[in-house]
């Protein structure tokens, strides 16, 4: 069968998964009476709720005798640990761009990797039927982006199409018939070359492992594109590391191929196809799976290093064990090790006491997704403030820097620029009008300065600003960066919060709790209006007398409390505070620092 391998690149919410739905439907991948869910490629609850792609996935469609393998790439840089290796499996990319917003930062992150690998893009301008669509401007911005990313002449001479993924049509001109996606299918067949691996069909088997997974029945499974030769179930293979060291020899127990939305067992995998193998116990991403006669590994991209660390510990608060069933450190460790086994961007290490674990990853969003998944599985955890990972380069301390792209109303531009370039030690790269009274700001800001900034940013822009960030590189350490400016209100008693007490405390700052909520000594119940912490009593009721007086029986009217999401809570806390996460609630509390932790914090501050 004729074969094409492509990847789809898009920013969050630009319609990538909806377009894949339409491709699957129009290629006949579903039976006429088959029940299908909207956004079929979003395979877990968090992806559906947040509208983001977290896990790289593949599917395949048949179009007039040609099989097209489609790989869905994660748009967010926090999940970019596998993007380069995924792109090494394909021969072309479809860049999907919102006709109103144009190319965005997370588009840039993956597109840069694709252009560097020499892949030729097809640009699809999506949502051109929206009232605010400006397809001509978006197309010009795509060309400017490719030029800025040092695309060659072939890549700059890219074909473009106009589409509406939700309506299921794609045409070469804006005035096209708007019937179906046949123009996109035909452009993929004409523009994307067939895998060059097909010529190597008679050589010994070689495959580069691209993504890692775990199956309850098959065990460890690795997905990649067959670079040479063919393989049948039951054959013996060996795994080589990137340096050519032999890792293990194993027997292939099962070969799975993508057919529509599901993976189906096949007897033989041919060169050029994207398949999943089972049977190995040690091999991982970036290793070469090959015939025992092969000694030279396939060149592979190194795994990008983590940039932040978070401490996961047991929940040892007075309210521990009321909501969750999984509370022991042993169970938490097993779950984190299982995550590290299937996610190469995460590293887990034990702390000296053994009750907590250092989890390193690519960003706050990646950590938030892991914690949210564990919370839904019934775990109770205490989570520390994220800390950036420093590295030494030529004897000098370096820290990670992120490229921040902000779209904001003109009137708030000054406040945003002052915050980023002042206390947060950022460098302004570009500032230009973005149309309709908005300004686009691009800055390079240390990751330390962005921890906890998003809430402040929404306040400064009255909730109208849009902030996107991607990892940019490493820079010499920029010195101390001021953290949270305000202190917190800490409960000095344990029990149920009383409305009258919270009403009296409103002058002190904003509250995080409701009346009747359970509180305990040391729990953070609000933010202080000043920069120091303050112990308060949220249990203090109204003193009752038998004397009636005017004004004493007024109803208590409380300001609604601030309810934080998991990511907001993790970004809000300070170094001496923790987030208590259970399946039902998220609480903040103070913690006692051990001498080792105090020493580390003092060193980091200096």
XYZ file of C-alpha atoms in Angstrom:
606
model
C 0.000 0.000 0.000
C 1.141 3.577 -0.749
C 2.061 5.345 2.503
C 2.338 8.922 3.871
C 3.387 9.987 7.382
C 2.407 13.493 8.553
C 2.242 15.452 11.819
C -0.338 18.131 12.618
C 0.953 21.239 14.436
C -1.367 23.796 16.043
C -1.603 26.148 19.010
C -4.079 25.383 21.818
C -7.681 25.928 20.628
C -6.877 26.411 16.941
C -9.005 23.369 16.002
C -6.472 20.579 15.439
C -8.431 17.768 17.104
C -11.711 18.879 15.479
C -10.049 18.771 12.048
C -8.740 15.231 12.708
C -12.331 14.229 13.622
C -13.456 15.413 10.172
C -10.541 13.625 8.422
C -11.454 10.354 10.152
C -15.145 10.712 9.346
C -14.678 11.590 5.657
C -12.089 8.867 5.021
C -14.560 6.155 6.064
C -12.703 5.219 9.275
C -16.039 4.981 11.127
C -18.968 2.705 10.323
C -22.159 4.569 9.450
C -23.827 3.528 12.708
C -20.677 3.765 14.892
C -20.944 5.816 18.084
C -18.113 8.376 18.138
C -17.249 11.097 20.600
C -16.476 14.665 19.648
C -12.692 15.367 19.619
C -11.937 11.650 19.348
C -8.150 12.123 19.557
C -8.413 13.666 23.060
C -8.077 10.383 24.882
C -8.364 11.360 28.554
C -10.664 13.511 30.699
C -8.131 16.285 31.293
C -7.529 16.733 27.556
C -11.265 17.037 26.967
C -11.825 19.446 29.868
C -8.909 21.760 29.091
C -9.012 21.489 25.308
C -5.261 20.773 25.087
C -3.232 17.884 23.706
C -1.098 16.380 26.479
C -0.120 13.001 25.010
C 1.267 12.502 21.516
C -0.993 10.106 19.632
C -1.232 8.639 16.151
C -4.086 7.546 13.947
C -4.352 6.460 10.324
C -6.837 6.984 7.497
C -7.139 5.364 4.067
C -7.724 7.700 1.124
C -8.142 6.175 -2.345
C -5.658 3.359 -1.685
C -3.095 5.433 0.263
C -2.673 5.011 4.016
C -2.000 8.346 5.773
C -0.538 8.034 9.292
C -1.407 11.222 11.234
C 0.568 12.086 14.393
C -0.983 14.553 16.849
C 1.720 16.682 18.517
C 1.362 18.318 21.952
C 1.118 22.093 21.467
C 2.375 23.168 24.887
C 6.120 23.330 25.477
C 5.700 21.608 28.879
C 4.756 18.448 26.967
C 7.420 18.980 24.306
C 9.741 16.325 25.726
C 8.826 14.074 22.817
C 8.096 16.564 20.018
C 11.464 16.309 18.216
C 11.410 12.538 18.232
C 7.790 12.478 17.022
C 8.694 14.744 14.108
C 11.515 12.357 13.163
C 8.789 9.756 12.357
C 7.084 11.867 9.668
C 7.909 13.216 6.191
C 5.726 16.335 6.225
C 3.735 18.594 8.546
C 0.361 20.329 8.370
C 0.513 23.660 10.220
C -2.984 24.624 11.367
C -3.387 28.340 12.127
C -6.426 30.240 13.414
C -7.269 32.814 10.701
C -8.056 35.417 13.390
C -5.152 34.867 15.828
C -2.358 33.940 13.424
C 0.635 31.798 14.448
C 1.110 31.700 18.250
C 4.095 30.850 20.518
C 3.362 27.152 20.901
C 2.982 26.897 17.105
C 6.419 28.477 16.859
C 7.966 25.951 19.268
C 6.969 22.868 17.237
C 7.343 24.556 13.823
C 10.941 25.490 14.638
C 11.711 21.822 15.349
C 9.977 20.722 12.121
C 11.818 23.219 9.899
C 15.155 22.262 11.478
C 14.487 18.630 10.465
C 13.931 19.748 6.845
C 10.178 18.982 6.757
C 8.116 20.947 4.214
C 4.924 22.412 5.711
C 1.373 22.695 4.361
C -0.348 25.729 5.959
C -4.082 25.385 6.670
C -5.854 28.605 7.699
C -8.661 27.344 9.934
C -11.871 29.063 11.109
C -11.984 31.361 8.056
C -15.797 31.487 8.448
C -15.510 33.383 11.765
C -16.546 37.067 11.624
C -13.141 38.314 12.880
C -11.069 36.087 10.542
C -8.229 37.792 8.634
C -6.750 34.945 6.546
C -4.480 37.212 4.445
C -2.832 38.718 7.535
C -2.470 35.265 9.158
C -0.841 33.939 5.944
C 1.648 36.849 5.893
C 2.486 36.176 9.554
C 3.142 32.497 8.747
C 5.602 33.525 6.016
C 7.317 35.987 8.394
C 7.516 33.261 11.064
C 9.121 30.755 8.659
C 11.616 33.410 7.523
C 12.473 34.256 11.148
C 12.996 30.519 11.847
C 15.500 30.335 8.952
C 13.397 28.179 6.625
C 15.013 27.332 3.275
C 13.572 28.342 -0.119
C 11.620 25.099 -0.528
C 10.023 25.486 2.890
C 9.160 29.159 2.229
C 7.377 28.138 -0.986
C 4.649 26.395 1.006
C 1.131 25.558 -0.258
C -1.789 26.977 1.735
C -5.457 26.037 2.116
C -8.540 27.633 3.701
C -10.652 25.504 6.040
C -13.330 25.210 8.676
C -12.608 22.074 10.707
C -15.936 22.259 12.557
C -17.896 22.460 9.280
C -15.678 19.778 7.695
C -14.445 21.550 4.525
C -11.105 22.683 3.103
C -10.458 24.482 -0.206
C -7.576 26.002 -2.142
C -9.374 29.370 -2.403
C -11.661 31.318 -0.096
C -14.430 31.150 -2.737
C -14.226 27.329 -3.047
C -17.247 24.955 -2.957
C -16.886 24.365 0.855
C -18.089 20.741 0.566
C -15.450 18.392 2.036
C -11.756 17.874 2.886
C -10.714 16.291 -0.430
C -8.454 19.299 -1.229
C -6.457 18.643 1.961
C -6.188 14.899 1.310
C -4.998 15.556 -2.260
C -2.467 18.178 -1.112
C -0.995 15.664 1.394
C -0.628 13.038 -1.368
C 0.961 15.538 -3.791
C 3.184 17.499 -1.410
C 4.357 14.979 1.226
C 6.891 12.392 -0.064
C 6.441 8.683 0.569
C 8.751 7.336 3.329
C 12.265 6.892 1.998
C 12.532 3.855 4.274
C 10.541 1.852 1.711
C 13.776 1.535 -0.311
C 15.454 -0.132 2.689
C 12.888 -2.932 2.943
C 15.468 -5.711 2.395
C 18.000 -4.512 4.988
C 18.120 -5.816 8.599
C 15.329 -4.469 10.838
C 15.933 -1.101 12.572
C 13.486 1.152 14.460
C 14.015 4.233 16.653
C 11.824 4.229 19.793
C 9.913 7.532 19.862
C 7.230 7.246 22.542
C 7.003 5.014 25.582
C 3.869 3.514 27.075
C 2.655 0.834 29.441
C -0.135 -1.657 28.873
C -1.637 -3.720 31.738
C -1.516 -6.869 29.579
C 1.504 -6.319 27.334
C 3.771 -4.451 29.785
C 6.269 -1.947 28.417
C 5.508 -0.842 24.833
C 7.503 1.387 22.446
C 6.225 3.202 19.349
C 8.303 4.355 16.380
C 8.708 4.269 12.613
C 10.356 1.236 11.010
C 13.539 2.650 9.414
C 14.597 -0.523 7.565
C 13.574 -4.132 7.040
C 10.465 -5.850 8.375
C 9.560 -7.623 11.607
C 7.148 -10.398 12.561
C 5.732 -11.293 15.972
C 7.992 -13.783 17.764
C 11.245 -12.456 16.244
C 14.256 -11.677 18.453
C 15.546 -8.084 18.620
C 18.145 -6.221 20.650
C 18.055 -2.656 22.017
C 20.977 -0.242 21.591
C 21.430 3.042 23.474
C 22.240 6.324 21.678
C 25.945 5.580 22.285
C 25.715 2.078 20.798
C 25.766 0.153 24.099
C 23.667 -3.022 24.191
C 20.790 -2.694 26.687
C 18.921 -6.000 26.303
C 17.852 -8.728 23.907
C 14.151 -9.590 23.780
C 11.460 -11.438 21.843
C 8.708 -9.374 20.186
C 5.478 -10.580 21.777
C 3.102 -8.326 19.822
C 3.102 -5.801 16.955
C 0.346 -3.169 16.949
C -0.441 -0.730 14.103
C -2.718 2.305 14.031
C -5.885 1.620 12.061
C -8.426 4.416 12.487
C -8.692 5.332 16.171
C -7.640 1.952 17.528
C -4.438 -0.063 17.527
C -4.818 -3.493 15.989
C -2.434 -6.484 16.114
C -0.658 -7.220 12.817
C 1.576 -10.125 11.821
C 4.336 -8.176 10.025
C 5.489 -4.544 10.136
C 7.056 -3.116 6.960
C 9.626 -0.333 6.482
C 8.100 3.164 6.669
C 5.069 2.230 8.805
C 4.511 3.560 12.351
C 4.027 0.632 14.760
C 4.133 -0.303 18.448
C 6.232 -3.230 19.724
C 5.853 -5.134 23.006
C 8.211 -7.549 24.776
C 11.068 -5.362 26.075
C 11.741 -4.687 29.786
C 14.504 -2.016 29.805
C 14.561 -0.254 26.422
C 13.217 3.321 26.420
C 12.771 6.395 24.249
C 15.699 7.302 21.907
C 16.962 3.678 21.936
C 17.318 1.715 18.682
C 15.419 -1.580 18.403
C 17.166 -3.679 15.771
C 18.132 -7.060 14.380
C 20.892 -8.788 16.454
C 23.299 -8.342 13.503
C 23.087 -4.497 13.662
C 25.705 -2.698 15.793
C 25.257 0.982 14.861
C 22.302 2.849 16.483
C 20.073 5.312 14.620
C 21.070 8.925 15.497
C 18.574 10.256 18.049
C 17.780 13.573 19.694
C 18.810 13.690 23.376
C 15.988 13.976 25.905
C 15.553 17.630 26.924
C 16.499 18.235 30.583
C 13.862 19.187 33.203
C 13.683 22.870 34.220
C 11.671 22.813 37.483
C 11.439 20.612 40.597
C 8.472 20.097 42.928
C 8.489 18.113 46.198
C 5.642 15.569 46.534
C 5.056 14.455 50.130
C 2.475 12.641 52.217
C -0.430 14.691 53.535
C 0.371 15.056 57.250
C -2.214 17.739 58.108
C -4.813 17.187 60.906
C -7.459 16.558 58.197
C -5.421 13.893 56.364
C -7.123 10.681 55.243
C -10.698 12.020 55.181
C -11.129 12.185 51.396
C -8.491 9.994 49.757
C -7.731 6.295 50.018
C -4.078 6.427 48.872
C -2.113 8.275 51.545
C 1.042 6.204 52.269
C 4.442 7.310 50.955
C 5.026 3.802 49.512
C 1.896 4.080 47.330
C 2.795 7.621 46.232
C 6.311 6.471 45.293
C 4.975 3.550 43.222
C 2.651 5.902 41.305
C 5.430 8.453 40.619
C 7.827 5.726 39.450
C 5.132 4.403 37.105
C 4.710 7.932 35.700
C 8.468 8.341 35.216
C 8.554 5.022 33.352
C 6.021 6.179 30.734
C 6.961 9.890 30.627
C 10.599 10.508 29.728
C 10.379 14.236 30.580
C 9.800 13.463 34.291
C 12.505 12.421 36.774
C 11.786 11.176 40.322
C 14.291 11.103 43.203
C 13.911 10.203 46.903
C 14.626 12.848 49.559
C 16.921 12.058 52.536
C 13.998 11.337 54.902
C 12.203 9.026 52.472
C 8.777 10.549 53.191
C 8.877 12.958 50.209
C 9.998 12.799 46.573
C 11.649 15.339 44.282
C 9.808 15.333 40.933
C 11.499 17.237 38.092
C 9.719 18.202 34.872
C 9.422 20.714 32.046
C 7.016 23.252 33.584
C 4.206 24.107 35.992
C 1.456 22.915 33.628
C 3.034 19.463 33.289
C 3.271 19.179 37.099
C -0.306 20.422 37.487
C -1.593 17.747 35.098
C 0.286 14.984 36.961
C -1.038 16.154 40.362
C -4.599 16.479 39.012
C -4.464 12.923 37.621
C -3.198 11.565 40.966
C -5.865 13.509 42.831
C -8.592 11.924 40.683
C -7.126 8.490 41.395
C -7.703 8.996 45.159
C -4.274 10.246 46.306
C -3.702 12.766 49.087
C -0.505 14.821 48.709
C 1.334 17.835 50.018
C 3.038 19.854 47.278
C 5.855 22.391 47.634
C 6.440 25.567 45.633
C 8.097 24.851 42.242
C 11.852 25.544 42.146
C 13.863 26.100 38.989
C 16.820 23.836 38.242
C 20.140 25.624 37.814
C 23.084 24.323 35.799
C 26.769 25.205 35.702
C 28.160 26.311 32.331
C 31.955 26.910 32.290
C 31.919 27.399 36.056
C 29.116 29.997 35.903
C 25.625 29.431 37.306
C 22.897 29.498 34.618
C 19.097 29.468 34.933
C 16.236 28.691 32.481
C 14.659 31.572 30.564
C 11.230 31.543 28.897
C 9.937 33.508 25.924
C 6.707 35.213 26.983
C 4.229 36.441 24.351
C 1.461 38.684 25.668
C -1.576 40.163 23.867
C -2.986 42.988 25.981
C -5.168 46.094 25.641
C -3.099 49.229 24.973
C -4.077 50.846 28.305
C -2.471 48.017 30.352
C 0.773 47.810 28.360
C 2.795 50.005 30.752
C 1.895 47.991 33.858
C 2.767 44.655 32.170
C 6.128 45.867 30.782
C 7.076 47.390 34.147
C 6.354 44.120 36.002
C 8.246 41.921 33.520
C 11.346 44.075 33.053
C 11.558 45.446 36.601
C 11.284 43.132 39.595
C 11.116 39.978 37.431
C 14.383 40.753 35.572
C 12.985 40.160 32.047
C 14.349 41.586 28.768
C 11.901 43.216 26.342
C 12.428 41.735 22.835
C 9.585 43.208 20.792
C 6.498 45.385 21.211
C 4.121 46.027 18.312
C 0.432 46.827 17.632
C -1.754 43.720 17.286
C -4.824 45.499 15.847
C -8.143 46.562 17.439
C -6.567 48.461 20.339
C -4.234 45.639 21.404
C -0.458 45.386 21.757
C 1.718 42.268 21.426
C 4.669 42.145 23.857
C 7.469 39.570 23.542
C 9.992 39.296 26.395
C 12.606 36.841 27.684
C 11.971 36.318 31.414
C 13.698 33.956 33.902
C 11.454 31.018 34.841
C 11.817 32.038 38.508
C 10.195 35.382 37.736
C 7.157 33.768 36.103
C 6.274 31.461 39.002
C 3.162 33.033 40.517
C 2.964 35.845 37.953
C -0.137 34.716 36.035
C -2.620 35.738 38.761
C -0.943 39.137 39.087
C -1.051 39.510 35.291
C -4.812 38.870 35.162
C -5.336 41.477 37.904
C -3.187 44.057 36.077
C -5.062 43.523 32.775
C -8.572 43.217 34.320
C -8.724 39.631 33.063
C -8.462 40.644 29.378
C -4.790 39.776 28.716
C -3.562 36.536 27.089
C -0.146 35.175 28.160
C 1.750 32.349 26.443
C 5.204 31.097 27.411
C 7.710 28.608 26.014
C 11.183 27.510 27.094
C 13.782 29.687 25.336
C 17.188 28.676 26.715
C 19.663 29.237 29.537
C 21.152 32.526 30.745
C 23.615 33.529 33.498
C 21.916 33.805 36.904
C 20.206 37.191 37.233
C 20.351 37.578 41.009
C 17.517 37.697 43.587
C 13.957 38.008 42.266
C 11.226 39.234 44.603
C 8.506 36.623 45.161
C 4.990 37.217 46.465
C 4.592 40.741 47.819
C 1.890 40.082 50.428
C 1.669 37.963 53.551
C -1.044 35.464 54.474
C -3.704 35.064 57.162
C -3.059 31.915 59.225
C -5.617 30.198 61.443
C -4.612 29.931 65.112
C -7.465 27.530 65.987
C -8.955 24.261 64.711
C -12.653 23.736 63.976
C -15.387 25.091 61.693
C -15.024 28.644 60.352
C -17.694 31.080 61.578
C -19.302 33.656 59.263
C -19.168 36.427 61.891
C -15.406 35.923 62.382
C -14.716 35.965 58.627
C -16.821 39.147 58.315
C -14.650 40.857 60.932
C -11.477 39.643 59.187
C -12.420 41.102 55.795
C -10.622 44.343 56.670
C -7.396 42.343 56.993
C -7.431 40.957 53.443
C -9.214 38.607 51.030
C -10.445 35.206 52.188
C -9.813 31.753 50.673
C -12.463 29.865 52.720
C -16.245 29.807 53.214
C -18.175 29.734 56.520
C -18.533 26.169 57.906
C -15.288 25.056 56.201
C -13.013 22.895 58.368
C -9.809 24.740 59.371
C -6.859 23.813 61.554
C -3.968 25.537 63.266
C -1.392 26.631 60.690
C -3.816 26.542 57.736
C -3.766 29.569 55.407
C -7.289 31.027 55.213
C -6.623 34.258 53.290
C -4.189 36.818 51.931
C -3.079 39.636 54.230
C -3.412 43.188 52.894
C 0.174 43.881 54.095
C 3.498 42.156 53.486
C 3.671 40.234 56.807
C 1.930 37.012 57.903
C -0.794 37.383 60.534
C -2.328 34.762 62.839
C -6.110 35.184 63.179
C -9.039 33.342 64.740
C -11.721 32.367 62.178
C -13.738 30.546 64.908
C -14.540 33.576 67.068
C -18.347 33.884 67.254
C -20.478 36.861 68.212
C -20.864 37.447 71.966
C -24.555 37.138 72.868
C -26.307 39.256 75.487
C -29.922 39.586 76.590
C -29.895 43.314 75.824
C -31.417 44.399 72.500
C -29.802 47.376 70.788
C -30.117 49.060 67.380
C -27.723 47.620 64.792
C -26.719 44.478 66.699
C -28.929 42.111 64.694
C -27.744 43.113 61.229
C -27.250 40.220 58.803
C -23.638 39.270 58.035
C -22.835 39.929 54.352
C -19.605 38.261 53.227
C -17.536 38.973 50.127
C -17.295 35.732 48.091
C -13.910 34.057 48.787
C -11.157 33.604 46.205
C -11.203 29.968 45.045
C -7.894 28.868 43.514
C -7.357 26.189 40.906
C -4.584 23.653 41.498
C -2.058 25.501 39.273
C -2.926 28.855 40.862
C -2.414 27.435 44.367
C 0.966 25.878 43.481
C 2.152 29.142 41.913
C 0.811 31.250 44.832
C 2.543 29.590 47.781
C 5.894 30.703 49.196
C 8.911 28.559 50.102
C 7.680 27.951 53.673
C 4.170 26.900 52.560
C 2.542 23.789 51.078
C -0.516 22.943 48.996
C -2.585 20.148 50.543
C -4.261 18.242 47.684
C -7.066 15.710 48.249
C -9.733 14.342 45.866
C -12.268 16.804 47.332
C -10.400 19.998 48.348
C -7.284 22.100 47.867
C -5.914 23.815 50.998
C -2.847 25.940 51.716
C -0.815 25.683 54.911
C 2.417 26.724 56.576
C 5.190 24.198 57.111
C 8.250 23.910 59.292
C 11.478 23.962 57.279
C 14.142 21.415 58.217
C 17.776 22.642 58.495
C 18.698 21.096 55.098
C 15.857 23.047 53.423
C 16.767 26.335 55.167
C 20.360 25.966 53.979
C 19.260 25.291 50.385
C 16.922 28.292 50.350
C 19.591 30.604 51.762
C 22.015 29.420 49.078
C 19.423 29.951 46.308
C 18.569 33.457 47.585
C 22.239 34.482 47.546
